[in-house]
Short mmCIF file of C-alpha atoms in Angstrom, two decimals:
data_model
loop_
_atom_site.label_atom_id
_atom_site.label_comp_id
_atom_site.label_asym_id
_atom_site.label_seq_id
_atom_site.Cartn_x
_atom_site.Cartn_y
_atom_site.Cartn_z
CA UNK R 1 73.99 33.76 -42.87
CA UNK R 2 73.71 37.49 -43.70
CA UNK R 3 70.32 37.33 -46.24
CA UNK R 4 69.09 34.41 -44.20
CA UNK R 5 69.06 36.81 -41.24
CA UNK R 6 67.69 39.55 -43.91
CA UNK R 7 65.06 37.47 -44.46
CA UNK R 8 63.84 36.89 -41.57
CA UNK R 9 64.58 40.66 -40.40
CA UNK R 10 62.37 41.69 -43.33
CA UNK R 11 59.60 39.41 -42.88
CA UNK R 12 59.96 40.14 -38.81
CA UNK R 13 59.25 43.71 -39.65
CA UNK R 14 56.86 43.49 -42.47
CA UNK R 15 54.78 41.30 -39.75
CA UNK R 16 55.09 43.98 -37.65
CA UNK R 17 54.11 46.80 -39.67
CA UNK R 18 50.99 44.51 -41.35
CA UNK R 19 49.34 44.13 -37.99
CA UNK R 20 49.77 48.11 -36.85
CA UNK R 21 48.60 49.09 -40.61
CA UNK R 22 45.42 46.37 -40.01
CA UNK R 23 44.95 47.48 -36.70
CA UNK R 24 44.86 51.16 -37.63
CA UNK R 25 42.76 50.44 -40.76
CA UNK R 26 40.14 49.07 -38.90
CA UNK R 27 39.69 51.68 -36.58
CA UNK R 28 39.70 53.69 -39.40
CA UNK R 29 37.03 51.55 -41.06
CA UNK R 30 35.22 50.97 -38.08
CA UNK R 31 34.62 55.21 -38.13
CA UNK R 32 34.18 55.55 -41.52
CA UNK R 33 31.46 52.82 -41.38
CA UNK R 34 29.37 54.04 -38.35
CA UNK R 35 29.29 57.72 -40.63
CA UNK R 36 27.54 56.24 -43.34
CA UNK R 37 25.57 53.78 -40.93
CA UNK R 38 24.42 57.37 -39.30
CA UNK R 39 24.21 59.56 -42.61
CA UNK R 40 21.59 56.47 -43.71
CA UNK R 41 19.62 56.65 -41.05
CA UNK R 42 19.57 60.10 -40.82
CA UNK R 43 18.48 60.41 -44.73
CA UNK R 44 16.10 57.82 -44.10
CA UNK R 45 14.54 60.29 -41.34
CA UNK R 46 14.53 62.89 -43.53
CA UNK R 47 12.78 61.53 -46.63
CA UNK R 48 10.47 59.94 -44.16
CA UNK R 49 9.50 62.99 -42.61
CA UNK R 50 9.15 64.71 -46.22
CA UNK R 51 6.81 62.10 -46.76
CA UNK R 52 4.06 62.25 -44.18
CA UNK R 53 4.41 66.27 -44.39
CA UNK R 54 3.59 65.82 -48.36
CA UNK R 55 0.66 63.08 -47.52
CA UNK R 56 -0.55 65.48 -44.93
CA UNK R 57 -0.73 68.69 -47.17
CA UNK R 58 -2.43 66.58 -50.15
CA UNK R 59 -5.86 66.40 -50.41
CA UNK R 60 -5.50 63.33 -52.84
CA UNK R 61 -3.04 60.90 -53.41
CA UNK R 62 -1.78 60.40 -57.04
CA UNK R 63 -0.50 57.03 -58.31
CA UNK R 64 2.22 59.26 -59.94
CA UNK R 65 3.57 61.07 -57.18
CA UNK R 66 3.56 57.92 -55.20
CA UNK R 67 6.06 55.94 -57.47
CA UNK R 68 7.89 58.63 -58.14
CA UNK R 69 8.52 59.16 -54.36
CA UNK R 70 9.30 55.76 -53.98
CA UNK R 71 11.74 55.97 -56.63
CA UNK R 72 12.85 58.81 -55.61
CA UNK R 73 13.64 58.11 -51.86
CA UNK R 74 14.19 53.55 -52.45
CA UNK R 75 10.70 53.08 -50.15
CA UNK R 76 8.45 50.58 -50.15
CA UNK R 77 5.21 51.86 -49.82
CA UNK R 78 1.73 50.78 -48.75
CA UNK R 79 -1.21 53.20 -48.18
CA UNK R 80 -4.48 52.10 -46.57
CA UNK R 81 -7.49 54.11 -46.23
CA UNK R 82 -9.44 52.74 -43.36
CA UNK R 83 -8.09 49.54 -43.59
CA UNK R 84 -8.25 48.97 -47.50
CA UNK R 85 -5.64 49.15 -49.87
CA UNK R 86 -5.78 52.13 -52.11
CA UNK R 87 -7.07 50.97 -55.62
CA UNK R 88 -4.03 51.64 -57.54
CA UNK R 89 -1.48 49.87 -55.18
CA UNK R 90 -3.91 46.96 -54.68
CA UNK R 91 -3.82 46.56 -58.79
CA UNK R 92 0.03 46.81 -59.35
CA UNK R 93 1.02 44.94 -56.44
CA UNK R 94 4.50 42.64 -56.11
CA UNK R 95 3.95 39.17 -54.35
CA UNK R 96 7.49 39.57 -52.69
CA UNK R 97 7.02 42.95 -51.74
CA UNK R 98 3.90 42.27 -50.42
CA UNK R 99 5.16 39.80 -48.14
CA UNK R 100 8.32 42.09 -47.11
CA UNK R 101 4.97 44.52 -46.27
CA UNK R 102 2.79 41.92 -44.41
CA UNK R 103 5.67 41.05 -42.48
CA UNK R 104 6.71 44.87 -41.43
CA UNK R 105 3.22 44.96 -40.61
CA UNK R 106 2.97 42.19 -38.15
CA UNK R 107 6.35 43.84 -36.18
CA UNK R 108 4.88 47.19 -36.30
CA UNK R 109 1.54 45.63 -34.44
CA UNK R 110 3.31 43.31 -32.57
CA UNK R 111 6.15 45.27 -31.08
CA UNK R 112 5.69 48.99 -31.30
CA UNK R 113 1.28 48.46 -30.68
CA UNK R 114 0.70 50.48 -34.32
CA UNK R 115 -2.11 48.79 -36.76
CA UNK R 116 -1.94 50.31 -40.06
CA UNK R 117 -5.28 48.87 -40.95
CA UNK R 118 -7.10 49.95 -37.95
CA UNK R 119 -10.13 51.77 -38.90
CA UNK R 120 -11.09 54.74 -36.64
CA UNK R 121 -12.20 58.13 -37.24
CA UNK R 122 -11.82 59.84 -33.70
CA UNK R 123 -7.62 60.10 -33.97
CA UNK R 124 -6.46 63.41 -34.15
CA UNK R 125 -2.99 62.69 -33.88
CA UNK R 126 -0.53 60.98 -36.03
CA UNK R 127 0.82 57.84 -34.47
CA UNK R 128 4.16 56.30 -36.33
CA UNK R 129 7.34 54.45 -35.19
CA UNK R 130 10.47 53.47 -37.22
CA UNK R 131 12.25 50.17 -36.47
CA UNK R 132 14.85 48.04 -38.15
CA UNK R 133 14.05 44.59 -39.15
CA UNK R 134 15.61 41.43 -41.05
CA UNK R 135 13.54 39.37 -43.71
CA UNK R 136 14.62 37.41 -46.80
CA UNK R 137 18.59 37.50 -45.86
CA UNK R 138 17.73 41.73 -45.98
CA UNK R 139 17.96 44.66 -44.13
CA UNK R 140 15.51 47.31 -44.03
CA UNK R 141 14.34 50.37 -42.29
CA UNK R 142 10.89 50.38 -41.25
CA UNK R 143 8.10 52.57 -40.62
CA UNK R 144 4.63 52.25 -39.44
CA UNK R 145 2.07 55.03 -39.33
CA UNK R 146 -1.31 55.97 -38.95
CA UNK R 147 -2.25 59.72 -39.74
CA UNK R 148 -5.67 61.15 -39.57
CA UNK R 149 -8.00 62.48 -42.31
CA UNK R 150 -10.92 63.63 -42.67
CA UNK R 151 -13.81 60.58 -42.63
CA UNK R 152 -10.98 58.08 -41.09
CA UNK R 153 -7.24 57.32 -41.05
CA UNK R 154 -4.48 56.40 -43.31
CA UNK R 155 -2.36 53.45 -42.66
CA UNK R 156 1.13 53.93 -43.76
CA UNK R 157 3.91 51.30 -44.00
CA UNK R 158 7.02 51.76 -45.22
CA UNK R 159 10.00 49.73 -45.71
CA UNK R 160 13.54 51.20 -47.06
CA UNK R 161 16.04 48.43 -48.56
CA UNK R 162 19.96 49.08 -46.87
CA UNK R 163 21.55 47.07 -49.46
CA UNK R 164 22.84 50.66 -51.15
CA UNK R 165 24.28 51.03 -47.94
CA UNK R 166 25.72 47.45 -47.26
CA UNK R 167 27.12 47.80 -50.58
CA UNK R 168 29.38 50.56 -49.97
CA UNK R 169 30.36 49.31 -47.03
CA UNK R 170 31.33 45.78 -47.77
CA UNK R 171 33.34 48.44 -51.50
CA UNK R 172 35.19 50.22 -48.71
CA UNK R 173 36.08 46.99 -46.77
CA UNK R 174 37.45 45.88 -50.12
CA UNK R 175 39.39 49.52 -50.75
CA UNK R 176 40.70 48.67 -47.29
CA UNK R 177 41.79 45.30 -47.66
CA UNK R 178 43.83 45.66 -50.97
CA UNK R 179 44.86 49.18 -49.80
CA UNK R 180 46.32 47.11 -46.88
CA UNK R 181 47.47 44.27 -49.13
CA UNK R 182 49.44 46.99 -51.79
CA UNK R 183 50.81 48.47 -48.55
CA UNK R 184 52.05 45.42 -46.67
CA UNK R 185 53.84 44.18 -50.20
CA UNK R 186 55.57 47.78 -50.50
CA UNK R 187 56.64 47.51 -47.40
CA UNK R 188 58.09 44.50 -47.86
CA UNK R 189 60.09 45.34 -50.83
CA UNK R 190 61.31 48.54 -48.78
CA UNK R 191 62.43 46.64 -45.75
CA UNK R 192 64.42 44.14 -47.90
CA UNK R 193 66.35 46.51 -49.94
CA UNK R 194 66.46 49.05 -46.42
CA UNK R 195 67.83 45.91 -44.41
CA UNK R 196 70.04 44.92 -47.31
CA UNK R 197 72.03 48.31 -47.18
CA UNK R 198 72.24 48.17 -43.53
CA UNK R 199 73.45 44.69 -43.83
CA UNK R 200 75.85 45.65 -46.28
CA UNK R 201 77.26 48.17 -43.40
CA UNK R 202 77.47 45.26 -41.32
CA UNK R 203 79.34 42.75 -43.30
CA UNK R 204 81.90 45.59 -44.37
CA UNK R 205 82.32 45.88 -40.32
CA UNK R 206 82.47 42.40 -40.07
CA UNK R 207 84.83 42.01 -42.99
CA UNK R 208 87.10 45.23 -41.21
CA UNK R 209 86.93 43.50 -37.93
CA UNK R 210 88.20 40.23 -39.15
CA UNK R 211 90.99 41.96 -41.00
CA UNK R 212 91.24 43.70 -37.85
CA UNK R 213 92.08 40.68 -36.12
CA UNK R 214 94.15 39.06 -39.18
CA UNK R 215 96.36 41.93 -38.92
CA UNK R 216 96.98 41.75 -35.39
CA UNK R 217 97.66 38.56 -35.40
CA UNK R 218 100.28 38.74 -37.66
CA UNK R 219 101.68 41.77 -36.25
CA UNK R 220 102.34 40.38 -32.67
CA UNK R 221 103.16 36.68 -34.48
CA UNK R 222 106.33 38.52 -36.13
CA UNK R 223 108.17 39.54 -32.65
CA UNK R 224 106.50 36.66 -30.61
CA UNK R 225 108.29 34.39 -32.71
CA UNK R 226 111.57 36.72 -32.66
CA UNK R 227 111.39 36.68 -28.38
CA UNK R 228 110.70 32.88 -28.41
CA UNK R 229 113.93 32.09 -30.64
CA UNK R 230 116.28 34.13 -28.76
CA UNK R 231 114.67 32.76 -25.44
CA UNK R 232 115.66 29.49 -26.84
CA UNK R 233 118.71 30.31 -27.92
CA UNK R 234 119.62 31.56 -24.55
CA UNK R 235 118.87 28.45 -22.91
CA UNK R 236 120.37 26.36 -25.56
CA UNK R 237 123.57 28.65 -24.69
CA UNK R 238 124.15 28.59 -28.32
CA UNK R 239 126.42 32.21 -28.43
CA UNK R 240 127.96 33.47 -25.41
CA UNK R 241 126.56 36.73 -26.09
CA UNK R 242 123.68 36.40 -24.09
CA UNK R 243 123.33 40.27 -23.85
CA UNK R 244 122.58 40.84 -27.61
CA UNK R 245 119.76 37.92 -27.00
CA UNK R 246 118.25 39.65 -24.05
CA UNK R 247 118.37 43.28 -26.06
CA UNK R 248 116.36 41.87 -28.79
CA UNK R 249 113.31 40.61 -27.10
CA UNK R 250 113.71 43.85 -24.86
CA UNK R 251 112.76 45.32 -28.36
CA UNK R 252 110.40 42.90 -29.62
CA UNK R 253 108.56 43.17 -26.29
CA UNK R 254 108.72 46.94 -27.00
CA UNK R 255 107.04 47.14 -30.33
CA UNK R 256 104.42 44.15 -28.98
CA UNK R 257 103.53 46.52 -26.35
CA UNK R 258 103.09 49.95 -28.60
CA UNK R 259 100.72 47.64 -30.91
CA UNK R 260 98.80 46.52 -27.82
CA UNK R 261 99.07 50.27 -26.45
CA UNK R 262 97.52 51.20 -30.04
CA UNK R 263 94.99 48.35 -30.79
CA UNK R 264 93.47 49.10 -26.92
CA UNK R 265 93.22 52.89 -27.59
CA UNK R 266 90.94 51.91 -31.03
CA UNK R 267 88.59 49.95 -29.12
CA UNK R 268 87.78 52.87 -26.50
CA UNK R 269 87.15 55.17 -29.30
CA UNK R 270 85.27 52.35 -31.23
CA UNK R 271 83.07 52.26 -27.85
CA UNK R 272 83.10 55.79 -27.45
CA UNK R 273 84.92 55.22 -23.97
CA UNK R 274 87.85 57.52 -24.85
CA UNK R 275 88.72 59.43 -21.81
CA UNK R 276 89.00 63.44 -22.59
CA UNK R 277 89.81 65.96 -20.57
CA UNK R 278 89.61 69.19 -22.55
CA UNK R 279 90.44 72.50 -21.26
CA UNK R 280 90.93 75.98 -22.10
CA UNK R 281 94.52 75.80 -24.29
CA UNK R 282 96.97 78.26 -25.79
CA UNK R 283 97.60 76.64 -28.95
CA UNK R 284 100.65 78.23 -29.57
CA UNK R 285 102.26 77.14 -26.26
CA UNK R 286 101.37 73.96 -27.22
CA UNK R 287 103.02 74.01 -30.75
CA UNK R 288 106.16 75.18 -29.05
CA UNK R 289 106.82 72.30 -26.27
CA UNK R 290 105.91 70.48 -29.00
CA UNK R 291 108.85 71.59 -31.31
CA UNK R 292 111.35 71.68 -28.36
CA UNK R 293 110.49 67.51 -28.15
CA UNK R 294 111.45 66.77 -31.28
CA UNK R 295 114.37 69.29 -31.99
CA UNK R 296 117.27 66.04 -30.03
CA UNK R 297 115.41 63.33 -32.37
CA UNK R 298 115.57 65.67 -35.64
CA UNK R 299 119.28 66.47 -35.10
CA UNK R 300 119.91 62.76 -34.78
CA UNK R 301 118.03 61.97 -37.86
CA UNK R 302 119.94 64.81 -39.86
CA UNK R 303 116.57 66.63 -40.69
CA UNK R 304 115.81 70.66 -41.10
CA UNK R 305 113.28 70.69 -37.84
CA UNK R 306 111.47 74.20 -38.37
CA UNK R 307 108.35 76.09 -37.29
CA UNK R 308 106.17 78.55 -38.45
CA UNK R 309 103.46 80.28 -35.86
CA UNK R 310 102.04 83.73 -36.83
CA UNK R 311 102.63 87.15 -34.61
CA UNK R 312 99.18 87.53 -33.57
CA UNK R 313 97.71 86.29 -30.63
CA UNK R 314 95.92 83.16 -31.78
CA UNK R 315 92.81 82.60 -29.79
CA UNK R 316 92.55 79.80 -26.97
CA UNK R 317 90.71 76.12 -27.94
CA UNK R 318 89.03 73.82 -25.83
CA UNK R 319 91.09 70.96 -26.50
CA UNK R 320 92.33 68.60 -24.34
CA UNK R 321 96.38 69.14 -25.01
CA UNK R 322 97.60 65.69 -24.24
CA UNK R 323 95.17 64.10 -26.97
CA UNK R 324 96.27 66.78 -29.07
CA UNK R 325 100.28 66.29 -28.48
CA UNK R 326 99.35 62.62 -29.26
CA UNK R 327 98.01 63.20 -32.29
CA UNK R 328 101.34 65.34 -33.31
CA UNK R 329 103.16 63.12 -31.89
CA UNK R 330 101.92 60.65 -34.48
CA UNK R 331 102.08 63.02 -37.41
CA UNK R 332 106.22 64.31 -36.54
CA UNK R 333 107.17 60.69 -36.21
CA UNK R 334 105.44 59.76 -39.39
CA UNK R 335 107.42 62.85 -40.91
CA UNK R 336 110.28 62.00 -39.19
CA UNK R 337 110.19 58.48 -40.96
CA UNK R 338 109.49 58.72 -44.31
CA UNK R 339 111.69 62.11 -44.51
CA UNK R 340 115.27 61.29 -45.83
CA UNK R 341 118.25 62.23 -44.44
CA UNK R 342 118.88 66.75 -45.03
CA UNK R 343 114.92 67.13 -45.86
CA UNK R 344 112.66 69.59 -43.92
CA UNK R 345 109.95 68.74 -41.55
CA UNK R 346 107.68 71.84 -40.76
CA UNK R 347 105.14 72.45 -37.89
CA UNK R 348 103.10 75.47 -38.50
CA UNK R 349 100.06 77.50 -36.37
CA UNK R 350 97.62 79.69 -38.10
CA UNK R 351 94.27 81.08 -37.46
CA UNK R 352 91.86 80.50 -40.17
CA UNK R 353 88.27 81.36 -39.52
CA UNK R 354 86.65 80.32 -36.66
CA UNK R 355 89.29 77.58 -36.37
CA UNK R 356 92.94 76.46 -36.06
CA UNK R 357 94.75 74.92 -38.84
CA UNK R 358 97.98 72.89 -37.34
CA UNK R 359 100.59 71.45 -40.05
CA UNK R 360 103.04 68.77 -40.31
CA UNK R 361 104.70 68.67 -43.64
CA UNK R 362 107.93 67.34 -45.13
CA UNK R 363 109.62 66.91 -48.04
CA UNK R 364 109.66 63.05 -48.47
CA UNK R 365 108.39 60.75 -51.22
CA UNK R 366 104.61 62.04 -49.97
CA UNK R 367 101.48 59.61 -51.18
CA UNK R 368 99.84 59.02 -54.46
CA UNK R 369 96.33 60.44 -54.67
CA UNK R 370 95.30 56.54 -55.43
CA UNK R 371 96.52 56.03 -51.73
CA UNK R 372 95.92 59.20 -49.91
CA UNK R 373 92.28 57.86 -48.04
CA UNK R 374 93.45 54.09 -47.33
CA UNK R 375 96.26 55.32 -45.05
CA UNK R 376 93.87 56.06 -42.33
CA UNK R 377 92.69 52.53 -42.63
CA UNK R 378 93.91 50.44 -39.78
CA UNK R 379 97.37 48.13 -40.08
CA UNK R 380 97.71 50.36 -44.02
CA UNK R 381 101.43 50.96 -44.35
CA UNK R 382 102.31 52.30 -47.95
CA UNK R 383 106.27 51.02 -47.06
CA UNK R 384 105.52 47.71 -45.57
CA UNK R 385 109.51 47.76 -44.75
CA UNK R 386 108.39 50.31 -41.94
CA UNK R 387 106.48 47.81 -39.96
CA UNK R 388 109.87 46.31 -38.99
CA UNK R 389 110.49 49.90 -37.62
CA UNK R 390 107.53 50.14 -35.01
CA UNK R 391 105.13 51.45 -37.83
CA UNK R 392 101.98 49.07 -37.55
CA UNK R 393 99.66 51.24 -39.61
CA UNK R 394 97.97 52.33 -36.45
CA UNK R 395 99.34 55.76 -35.91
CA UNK R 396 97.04 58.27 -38.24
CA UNK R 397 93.69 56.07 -37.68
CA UNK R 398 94.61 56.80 -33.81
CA UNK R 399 94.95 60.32 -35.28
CA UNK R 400 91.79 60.71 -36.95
CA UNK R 401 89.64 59.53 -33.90
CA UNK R 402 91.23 62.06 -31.50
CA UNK R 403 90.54 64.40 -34.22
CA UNK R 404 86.97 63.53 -33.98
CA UNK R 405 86.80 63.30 -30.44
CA UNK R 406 87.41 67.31 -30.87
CA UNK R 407 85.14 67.81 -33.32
CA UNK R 408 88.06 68.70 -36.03
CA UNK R 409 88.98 67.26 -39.02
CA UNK R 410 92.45 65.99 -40.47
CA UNK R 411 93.54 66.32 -44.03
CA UNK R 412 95.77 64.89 -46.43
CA UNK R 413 97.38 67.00 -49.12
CA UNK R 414 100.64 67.26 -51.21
CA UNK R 415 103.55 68.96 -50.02
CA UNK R 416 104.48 72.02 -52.60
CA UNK R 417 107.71 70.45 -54.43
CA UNK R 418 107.07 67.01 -52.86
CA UNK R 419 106.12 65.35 -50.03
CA UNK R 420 102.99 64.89 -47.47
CA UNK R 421 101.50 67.70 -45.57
CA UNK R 422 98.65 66.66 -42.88
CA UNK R 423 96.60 69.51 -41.38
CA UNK R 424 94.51 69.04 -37.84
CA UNK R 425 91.20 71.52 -38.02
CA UNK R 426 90.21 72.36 -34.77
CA UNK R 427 87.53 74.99 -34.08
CA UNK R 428 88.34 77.65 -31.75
CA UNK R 429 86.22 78.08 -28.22
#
């Protein structure tokens, strides 16, 4: 399902990226060509006008400045003087660029009222106009002149070939295209292996949530099924000590509700809809009430309950205190449950920095290094005995997330001489 969807994710994309690139390519193109469409014509201008300024200033024409010229600029030239050819165009003439000549000839009289083989000898003026025009499957500039000398006039057509210039066009349509092509393939290959990490994120979530849910399940199965036998066994009336029956699923339904209580507080920070309510907090007032909870449970348990919280003022966080006595909660009854009976549990305050560094550490077994990041994974319980206990694994990943919430941190690290030590970072107002 997952590279199916990958598939069609990266192809989706690819798609989507092709036509913007195309899009942007031709307007691109579509620039680039009307610049060399305009630097052509405006070169053609130029050599044309270089042209009749160098026919003008000549006295004579020389066959060898004429084919150099039209070497030179790409024209094709014909000079007539008083309506005749000159002697040495009429002797090296080309058939098909005769007939490219005629025909430029027959536009320029037809269209634009110029007749290059007009004979008069009262003009004072030059007379010429440049046109495009199509012949042969070609395209040309054109231009048709008559310019006065003494005894008569010159006739003047010229015709300049654009295939130079349709050339590089249709070479930079073709730089376009496979620029486009090598683009829309790299692009591919970086959305599939972009979507295939991303994907990889998702099926871990997936694979987490259904775990998730496996868990759960089998969590609330264990004292379902230990309420629904005694409620059997109560109507069976198979003990007369109903009371014993009711006390269990009292408990069962206990520890069902904490999980529930737990699982629903994951889901509001997994959609960020954890309520907070931080305010301007004496830490070490905090730490204290704290302590004073614990001190009937730890005296119960046989444990050394102690404290530690410096003699300087420490200064106020913006914290929101319940959150925070949650979270300690968690961490002391953790402590509390793993410490044996005549080991220490200590809660200490200190200033560090431009934070607060709060402590819970004991003295118990503590957590291999091999273990120390999966036990903020949900339902993770190193002793799985403790889930019979009202441990469901839940407690420090509902720890971590109010840690976040506050922008803190909370670490994991060995107790000196044994045991676990958890520290909550919280930076100061």
């Amino acid at each position: 399902m997952f590279q199916h969807f990958q598939l069609r994710l990266t192809a989706l994309c690819t798609l989507v990226t092709g036509v913007i690139l195309v899009i942007l390519s031709t307007i691109c193109l579509y620039i680039s060509e009307m610049g060399i469409r305009n630097q052509e014509g405006i070169s053609f201008q130029t050599n044309l006008n270089n042209f009749y300024q160098n026919i003008q200033m000549q006295t004579s024409l020389s066959h060898q400045w004429l084919r150099q010229t039209q070497h030179n600029y790409q024209f094709l030239v014909r000079i007539t003087d008083n309506g005749s050819p000159l002697f040495f165009q009429s002797f090296s003439a080309d058939e098909t660029a005769e007939a490219l000549l005629d025909t430029a000839e027959a536009l320029a009289c037809s269209q634009h009222g110029i007749d290059v083989k007009a004979v008069s000898s009262n003009r004072t003026l030059m007379k010429h106009a440049e046109y495009s025009m199509q012949a042969d499957g070609q395209n040309y500039y054109a231009s048709a002149a008559q310019i006065p000398v003494s005894g008569g006039v010159l006739g003047v057509m010229i015709l300049h070939p654009l295939t130079v210039m349709y050339s590089r066009i249709l070479k930079q349509r073709f730089i376009f295209a496979l620029a486009d092509l090598a683009a829309m393939i790299l692009f591919c290959i970086f959305f599939w292996f972009f979507i295939a990490r991303i994907m990889r994120s998702l099926q871990e979530n997936r694979k987490k949530q259904m775990q998730f849910v496996a868990s759960a399940s089998h969590e609330l199965r264990s004292p379902l099924t230990v309420i629904l036998s005694n409620v059997d066994a109560v109507r069976q009336k198979s003990m007369a000590a109903d009371d014993q029956f009711l006390d269990t699923i009292e408990t069962e339904g206990k520890r069902m509700s904490t999980l529930i209580h737990d699982m629903l507080q994951l889901a509001n920070a997994d959609n960020h809809s954890w309520s907070m309510h931080p305010a301007s907090t004496e830490l070490d007032t905090l730490i204290l009430q704290t302590f004073e909870t614990f001190e009937a449970l730890a005296r119960r348990k046989e444990l050394h309950w102690k404290i530690s919280i410096p003699d300087e003022a420490i200064p106020r966080c913006r914290c929101d205190a319940e959150r925070i006595q949650q979270l300690l909660t968690i961490l002391i009854d953790n402590a509390f449950s793993y410490t044996p009976e005549g080991g220490t549990v200590l809660l200490s305050l200190k200033a560090s920095g431009s934070a607060a560094r709060i402590t819970v550490s004991d003295n118990g077994p503590g957590i291999p290094d091999d273990q120390k990041k999966a036990v903020f994974q949900r339902f993770y319980c190193i002793d799985h005995s403790r889930s019979q206990k009202g441990h469901f694994g839940l407690g420090l990943c509902i720890a971590q997330e109010i840690a976040k919430l506050h922008k803190g941190q909370l670490l994991l690290a060995d107790t000196p001489g044994g045991g676990a030590s958890f520290t909550l970072v919280l930076p100061f107002e």
